[in-house]
mmCIF file of C-alpha atoms and ligand atoms in Angstrom:
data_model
loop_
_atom_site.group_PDB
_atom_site.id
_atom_site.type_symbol
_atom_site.label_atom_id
_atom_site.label_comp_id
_atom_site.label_asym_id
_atom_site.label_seq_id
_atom_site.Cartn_x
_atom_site.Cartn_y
_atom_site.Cartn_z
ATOM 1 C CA UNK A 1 253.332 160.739 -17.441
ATOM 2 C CA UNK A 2 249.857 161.486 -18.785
ATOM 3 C CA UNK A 3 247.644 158.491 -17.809
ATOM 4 C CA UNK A 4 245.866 158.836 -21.921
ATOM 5 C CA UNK A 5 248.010 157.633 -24.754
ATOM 6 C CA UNK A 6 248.234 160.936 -26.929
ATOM 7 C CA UNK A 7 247.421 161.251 -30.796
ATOM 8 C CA UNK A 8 250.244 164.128 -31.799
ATOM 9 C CA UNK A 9 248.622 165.757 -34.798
ATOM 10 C CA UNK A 10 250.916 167.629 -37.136
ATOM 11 C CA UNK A 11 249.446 170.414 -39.497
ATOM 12 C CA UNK A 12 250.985 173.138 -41.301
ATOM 13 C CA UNK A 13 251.430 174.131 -44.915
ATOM 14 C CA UNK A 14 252.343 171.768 -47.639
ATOM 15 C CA UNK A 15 256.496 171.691 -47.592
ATOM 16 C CA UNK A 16 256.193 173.110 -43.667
ATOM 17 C CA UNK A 17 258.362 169.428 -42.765
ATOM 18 C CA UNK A 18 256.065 168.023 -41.043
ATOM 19 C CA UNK A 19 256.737 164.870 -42.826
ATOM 20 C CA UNK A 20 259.951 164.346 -41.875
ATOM 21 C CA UNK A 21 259.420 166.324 -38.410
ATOM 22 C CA UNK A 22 256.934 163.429 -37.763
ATOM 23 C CA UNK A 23 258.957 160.524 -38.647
ATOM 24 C CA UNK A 24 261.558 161.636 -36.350
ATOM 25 C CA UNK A 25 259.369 162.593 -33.510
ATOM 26 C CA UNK A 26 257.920 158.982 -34.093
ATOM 27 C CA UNK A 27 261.256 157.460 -33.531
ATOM 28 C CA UNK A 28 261.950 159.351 -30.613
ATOM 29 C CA UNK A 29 258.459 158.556 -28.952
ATOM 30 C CA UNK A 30 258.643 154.720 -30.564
ATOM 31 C CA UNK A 31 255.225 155.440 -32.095
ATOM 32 C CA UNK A 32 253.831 154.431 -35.306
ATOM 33 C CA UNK A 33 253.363 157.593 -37.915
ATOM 34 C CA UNK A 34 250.131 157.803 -40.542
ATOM 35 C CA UNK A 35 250.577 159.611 -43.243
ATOM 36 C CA UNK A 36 247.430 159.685 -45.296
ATOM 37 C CA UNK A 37 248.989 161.213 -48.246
ATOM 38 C CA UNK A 38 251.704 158.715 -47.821
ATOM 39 C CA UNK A 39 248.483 156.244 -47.523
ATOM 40 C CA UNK A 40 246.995 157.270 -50.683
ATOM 41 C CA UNK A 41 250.672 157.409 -52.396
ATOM 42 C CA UNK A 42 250.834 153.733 -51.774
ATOM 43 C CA UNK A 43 247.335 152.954 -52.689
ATOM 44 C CA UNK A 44 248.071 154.309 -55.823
ATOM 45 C CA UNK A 45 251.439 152.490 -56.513
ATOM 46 C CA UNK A 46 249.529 149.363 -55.823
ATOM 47 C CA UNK A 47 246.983 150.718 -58.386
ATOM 48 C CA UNK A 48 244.147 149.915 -56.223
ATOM 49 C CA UNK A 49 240.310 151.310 -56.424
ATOM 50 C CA UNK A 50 240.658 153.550 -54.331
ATOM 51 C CA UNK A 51 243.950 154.792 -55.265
ATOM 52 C CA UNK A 52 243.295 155.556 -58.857
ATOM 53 C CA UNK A 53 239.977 157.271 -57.487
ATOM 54 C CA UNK A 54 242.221 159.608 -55.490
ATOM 55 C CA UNK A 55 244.953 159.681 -57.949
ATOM 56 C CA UNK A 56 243.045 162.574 -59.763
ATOM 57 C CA UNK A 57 242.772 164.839 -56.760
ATOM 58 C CA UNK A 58 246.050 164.263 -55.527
ATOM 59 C CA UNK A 59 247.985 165.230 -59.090
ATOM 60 C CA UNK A 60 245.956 168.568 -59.236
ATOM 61 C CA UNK A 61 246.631 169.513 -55.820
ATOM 62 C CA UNK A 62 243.025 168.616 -54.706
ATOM 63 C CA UNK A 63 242.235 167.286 -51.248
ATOM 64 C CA UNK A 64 240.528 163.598 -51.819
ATOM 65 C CA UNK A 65 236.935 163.065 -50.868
ATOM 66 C CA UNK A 66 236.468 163.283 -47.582
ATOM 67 C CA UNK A 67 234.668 159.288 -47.930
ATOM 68 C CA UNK A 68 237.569 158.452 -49.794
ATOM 69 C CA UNK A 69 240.289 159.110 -47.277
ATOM 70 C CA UNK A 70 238.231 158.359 -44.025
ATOM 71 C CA UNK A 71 237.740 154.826 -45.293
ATOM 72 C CA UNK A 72 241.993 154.192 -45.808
ATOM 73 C CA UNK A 73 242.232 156.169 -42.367
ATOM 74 C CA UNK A 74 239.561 153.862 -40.683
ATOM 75 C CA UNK A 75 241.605 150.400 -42.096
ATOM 76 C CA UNK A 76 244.718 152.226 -41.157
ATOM 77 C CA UNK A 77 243.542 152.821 -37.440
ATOM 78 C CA UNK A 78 242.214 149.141 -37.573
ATOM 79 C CA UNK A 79 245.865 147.999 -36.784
ATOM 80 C CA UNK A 80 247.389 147.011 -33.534
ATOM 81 C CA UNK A 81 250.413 149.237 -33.040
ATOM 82 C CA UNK A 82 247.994 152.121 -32.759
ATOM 83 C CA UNK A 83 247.382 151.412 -29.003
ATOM 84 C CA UNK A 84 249.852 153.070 -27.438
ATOM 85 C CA UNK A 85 249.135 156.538 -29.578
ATOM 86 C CA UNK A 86 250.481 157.885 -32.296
ATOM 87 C CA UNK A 87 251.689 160.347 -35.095
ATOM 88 C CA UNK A 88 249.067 161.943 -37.778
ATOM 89 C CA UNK A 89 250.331 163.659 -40.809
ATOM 90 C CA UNK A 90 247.740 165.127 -43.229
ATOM 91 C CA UNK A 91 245.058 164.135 -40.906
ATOM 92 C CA UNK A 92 242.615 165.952 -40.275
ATOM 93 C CA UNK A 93 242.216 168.650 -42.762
ATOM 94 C CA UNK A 94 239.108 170.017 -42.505
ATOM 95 C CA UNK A 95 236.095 170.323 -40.141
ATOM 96 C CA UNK A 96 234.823 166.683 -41.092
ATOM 97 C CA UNK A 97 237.685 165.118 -40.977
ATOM 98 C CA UNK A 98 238.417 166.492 -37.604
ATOM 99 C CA UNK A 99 235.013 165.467 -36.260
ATOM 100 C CA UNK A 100 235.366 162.200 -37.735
ATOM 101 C CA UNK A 101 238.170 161.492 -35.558
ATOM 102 C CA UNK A 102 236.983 162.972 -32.459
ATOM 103 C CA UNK A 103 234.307 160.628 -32.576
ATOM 104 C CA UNK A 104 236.459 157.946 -33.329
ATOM 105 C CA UNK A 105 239.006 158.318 -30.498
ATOM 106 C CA UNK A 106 235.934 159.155 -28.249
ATOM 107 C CA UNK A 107 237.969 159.978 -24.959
ATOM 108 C CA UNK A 108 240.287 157.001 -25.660
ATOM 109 C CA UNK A 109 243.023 159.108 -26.704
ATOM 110 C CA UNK A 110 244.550 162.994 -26.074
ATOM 111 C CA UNK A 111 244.910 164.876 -28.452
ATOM 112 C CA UNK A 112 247.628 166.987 -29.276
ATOM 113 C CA UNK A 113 247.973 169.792 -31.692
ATOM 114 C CA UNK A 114 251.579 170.722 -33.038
ATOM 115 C CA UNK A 115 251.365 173.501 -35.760
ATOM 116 C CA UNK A 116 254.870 174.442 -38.154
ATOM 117 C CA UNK A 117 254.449 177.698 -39.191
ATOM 118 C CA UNK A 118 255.860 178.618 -42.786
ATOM 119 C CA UNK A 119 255.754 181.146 -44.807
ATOM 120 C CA UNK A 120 254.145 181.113 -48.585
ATOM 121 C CA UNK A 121 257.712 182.155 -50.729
ATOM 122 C CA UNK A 122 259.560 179.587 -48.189
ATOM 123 C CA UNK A 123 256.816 176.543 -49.405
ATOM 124 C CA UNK A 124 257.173 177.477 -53.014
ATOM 125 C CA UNK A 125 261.063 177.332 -52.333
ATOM 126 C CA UNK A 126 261.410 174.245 -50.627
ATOM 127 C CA UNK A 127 258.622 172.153 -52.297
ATOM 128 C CA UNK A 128 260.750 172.803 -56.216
ATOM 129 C CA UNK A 129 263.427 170.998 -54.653
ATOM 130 C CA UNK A 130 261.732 168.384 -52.863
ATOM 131 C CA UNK A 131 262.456 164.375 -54.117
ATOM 132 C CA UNK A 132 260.840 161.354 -52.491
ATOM 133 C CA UNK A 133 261.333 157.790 -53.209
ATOM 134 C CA UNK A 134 258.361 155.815 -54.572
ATOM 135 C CA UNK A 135 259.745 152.636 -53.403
ATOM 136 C CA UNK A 136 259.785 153.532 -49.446
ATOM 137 C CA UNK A 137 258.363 156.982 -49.097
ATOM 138 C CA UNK A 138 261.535 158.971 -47.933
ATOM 139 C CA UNK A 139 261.541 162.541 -48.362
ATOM 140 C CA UNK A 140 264.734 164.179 -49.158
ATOM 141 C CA UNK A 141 265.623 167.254 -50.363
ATOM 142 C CA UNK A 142 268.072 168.660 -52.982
ATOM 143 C CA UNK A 143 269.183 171.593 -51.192
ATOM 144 C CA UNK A 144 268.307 171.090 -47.440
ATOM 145 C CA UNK A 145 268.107 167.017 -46.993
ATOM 146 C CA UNK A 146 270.561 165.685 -50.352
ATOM 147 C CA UNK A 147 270.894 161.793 -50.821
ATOM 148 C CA UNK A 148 274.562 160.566 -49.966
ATOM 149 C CA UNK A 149 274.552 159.860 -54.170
ATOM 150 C CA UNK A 150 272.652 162.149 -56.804
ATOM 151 C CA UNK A 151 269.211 160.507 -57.547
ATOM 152 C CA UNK A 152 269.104 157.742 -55.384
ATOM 153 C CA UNK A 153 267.442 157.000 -52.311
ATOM 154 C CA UNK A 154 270.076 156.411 -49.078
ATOM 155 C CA UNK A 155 267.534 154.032 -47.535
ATOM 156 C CA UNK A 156 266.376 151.762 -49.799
ATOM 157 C CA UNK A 157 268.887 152.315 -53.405
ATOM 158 C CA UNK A 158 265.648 152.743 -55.616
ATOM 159 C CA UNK A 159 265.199 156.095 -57.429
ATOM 160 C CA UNK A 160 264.121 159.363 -56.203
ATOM 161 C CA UNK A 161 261.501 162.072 -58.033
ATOM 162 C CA UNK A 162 259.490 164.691 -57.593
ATOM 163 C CA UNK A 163 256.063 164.179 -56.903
ATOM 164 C CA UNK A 164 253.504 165.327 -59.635
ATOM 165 C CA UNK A 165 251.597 167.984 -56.589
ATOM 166 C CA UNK A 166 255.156 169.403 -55.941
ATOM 167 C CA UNK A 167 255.196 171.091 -59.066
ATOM 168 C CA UNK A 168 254.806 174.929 -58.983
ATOM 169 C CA UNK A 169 251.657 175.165 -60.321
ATOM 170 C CA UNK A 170 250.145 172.390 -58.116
ATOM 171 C CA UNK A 171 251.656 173.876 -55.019
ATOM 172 C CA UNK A 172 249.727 176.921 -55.440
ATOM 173 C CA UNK A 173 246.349 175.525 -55.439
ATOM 174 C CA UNK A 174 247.422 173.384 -52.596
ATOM 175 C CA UNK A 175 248.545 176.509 -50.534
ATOM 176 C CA UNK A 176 245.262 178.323 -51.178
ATOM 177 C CA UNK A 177 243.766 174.708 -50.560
ATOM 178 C CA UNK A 178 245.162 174.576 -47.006
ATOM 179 C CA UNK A 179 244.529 178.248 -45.968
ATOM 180 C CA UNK A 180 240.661 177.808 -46.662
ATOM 181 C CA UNK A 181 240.442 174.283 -44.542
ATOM 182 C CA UNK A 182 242.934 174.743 -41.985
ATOM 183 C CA UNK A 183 240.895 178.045 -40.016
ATOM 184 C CA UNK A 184 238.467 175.066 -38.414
ATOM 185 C CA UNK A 185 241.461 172.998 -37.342
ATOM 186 C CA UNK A 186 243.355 176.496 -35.689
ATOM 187 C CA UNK A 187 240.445 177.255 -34.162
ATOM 188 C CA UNK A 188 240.085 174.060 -32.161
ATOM 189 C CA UNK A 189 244.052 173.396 -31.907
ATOM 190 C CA UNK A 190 244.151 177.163 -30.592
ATOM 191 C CA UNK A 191 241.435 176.050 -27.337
ATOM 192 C CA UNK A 192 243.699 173.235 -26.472
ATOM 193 C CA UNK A 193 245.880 174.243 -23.574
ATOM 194 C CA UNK A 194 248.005 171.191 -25.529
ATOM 195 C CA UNK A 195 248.936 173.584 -28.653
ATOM 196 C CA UNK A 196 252.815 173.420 -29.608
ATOM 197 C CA UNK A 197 253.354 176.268 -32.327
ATOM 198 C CA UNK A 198 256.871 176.001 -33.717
ATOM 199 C CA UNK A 199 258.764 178.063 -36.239
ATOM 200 C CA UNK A 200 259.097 176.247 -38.999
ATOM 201 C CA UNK A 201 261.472 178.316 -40.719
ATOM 202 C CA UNK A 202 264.744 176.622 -38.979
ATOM 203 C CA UNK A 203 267.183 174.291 -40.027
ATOM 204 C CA UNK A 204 265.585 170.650 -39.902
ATOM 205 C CA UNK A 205 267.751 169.562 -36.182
ATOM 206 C CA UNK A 206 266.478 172.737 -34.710
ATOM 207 C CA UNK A 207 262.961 172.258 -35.613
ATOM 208 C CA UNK A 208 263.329 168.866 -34.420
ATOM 209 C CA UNK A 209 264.807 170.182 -31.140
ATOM 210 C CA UNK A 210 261.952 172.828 -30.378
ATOM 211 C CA UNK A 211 259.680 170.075 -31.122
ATOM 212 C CA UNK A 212 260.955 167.845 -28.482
ATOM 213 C CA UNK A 213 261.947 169.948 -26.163
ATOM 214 C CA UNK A 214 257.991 170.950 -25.580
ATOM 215 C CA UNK A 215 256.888 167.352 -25.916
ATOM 216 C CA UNK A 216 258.923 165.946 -23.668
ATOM 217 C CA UNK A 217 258.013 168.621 -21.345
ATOM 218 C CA UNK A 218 254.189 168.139 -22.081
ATOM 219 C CA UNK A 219 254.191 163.881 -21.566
ATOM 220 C CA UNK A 220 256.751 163.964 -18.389
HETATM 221 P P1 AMP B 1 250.567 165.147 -48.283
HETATM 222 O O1 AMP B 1 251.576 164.074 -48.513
HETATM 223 O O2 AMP B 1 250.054 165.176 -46.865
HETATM 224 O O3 AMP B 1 251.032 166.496 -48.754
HETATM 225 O O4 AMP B 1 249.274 164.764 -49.179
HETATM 226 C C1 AMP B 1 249.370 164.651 -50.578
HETATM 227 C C2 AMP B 1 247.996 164.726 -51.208
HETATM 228 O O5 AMP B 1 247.200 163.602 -50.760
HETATM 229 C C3 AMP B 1 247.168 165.952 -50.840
HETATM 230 O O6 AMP B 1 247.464 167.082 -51.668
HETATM 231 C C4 AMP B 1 245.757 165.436 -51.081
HETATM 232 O O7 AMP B 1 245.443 165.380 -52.470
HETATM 233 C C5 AMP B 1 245.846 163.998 -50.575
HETATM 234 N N1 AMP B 1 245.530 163.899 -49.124
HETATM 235 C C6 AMP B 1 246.379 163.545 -48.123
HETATM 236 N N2 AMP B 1 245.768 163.564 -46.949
HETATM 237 C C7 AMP B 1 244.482 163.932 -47.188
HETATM 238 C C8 AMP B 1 243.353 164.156 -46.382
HETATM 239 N N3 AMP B 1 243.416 164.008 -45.043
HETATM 240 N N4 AMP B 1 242.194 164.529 -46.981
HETATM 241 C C9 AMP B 1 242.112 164.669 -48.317
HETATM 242 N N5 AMP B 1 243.152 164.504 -49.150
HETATM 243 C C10 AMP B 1 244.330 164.132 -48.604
#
């Protein structure tokens, strides 16, 4: 075992699974999982400052202000459970972002770098069908992840729906919006001897088994 605690960092296209490919890993690993767009979801929900701020971005597609986002990331990584390392999803996602949390790990933490490659026509495919639940944040999906009953969310009985930046349109700008930011974070995942690069294009289980399969490898 690695004497650090690690920080696995997820990136890949909006759609790619890492969502749900981080939940799972964080079960498996019994570490806690920060979503910030599942951050800023709840923010807004709560209809708080700084979620209605962000609200704006986030229905067009638009990353959130890089102040904006830092500050729920900071309170997030204010908590306790952190300690023993964990899961980001969405974080960073762009040059600042990264820096800002190099400098605040300092050399406390490893990181780790696990990229899900997808293609463009495979996003746009997956993301129309896509349904979370507003009440607990599940993702499910019509085609690929269905609920046990049409509609409804299998962990919690509240409604599912499809998020306003999953709609065609949105998912565009969000595409082209990743491609621009994501060349800093490649570049710096790609020096790390650490770098796990998994096809993304698999069924869910076998995603999930590539995934751990190098992971477990990695922290033995
Ligand atoms: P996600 O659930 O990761 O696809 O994020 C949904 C939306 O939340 C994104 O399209 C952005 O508008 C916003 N968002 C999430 N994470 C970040 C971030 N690290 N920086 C800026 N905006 C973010």
């Amino acid at each position: 075992m690695k004497s650090k605690h690690q920080i696995f960092v997820f990136f890949g296209p909006p759609g790619s699974g890492k969502g749900t490919q981080s939940d799972m890993l964080g079960e498996h690993l019994k570490l806690p999982v920060i979503s910030t767009g599942e951050l800023l979801r709840k923010e807004e929900a709560n209809k708080t400052p700084l979620g209605l701020k962000a609200s704006r971005y986030v229905k067009r597609g638009q990353l959130a202000p890089d102040k904006l986002i830092t500050e729920i990331f900071k309170a997030r990584l204010a908590k306790r459970d952190i300690s023993h390392g964990f899961i980001l999803d969405g974080y960073p996602r762009n040059k600042f972002q990264l820096d800002n949390l190099l400098v605040m790990i300092q050399d406390k933490y490893e990181l780790c770098p696990i990229e899900v490659r997808v293609s463009d026509r495979e996003v746009i495919n997956r993301l129309s069908g896509r349904r979370i639940c507003t009440n607990c944040g599940a993702s499910w999906h019509l085609v690929y992840k269905p609920t046990k009953k049409a509609g409804i969310c299998d962990v919690c009985g509240h409604k599912i729906s499809i998020r306003e930046d999953d709609k065609p349109s949105v998912v565009r700008q969000r595409l082209a919006g990743y491609k621009e930011t994501v060349k800093d974070l490649l570049v710096f995942a790609k020096k790390h001897q650490n770098l796990i690069s998994i096809n993304g294009e698999q069924s869910i289980a076998k995603v999930k088994k590539d995934i751990f399969t190098k992971i477990d490898k990695l922290i033995k």
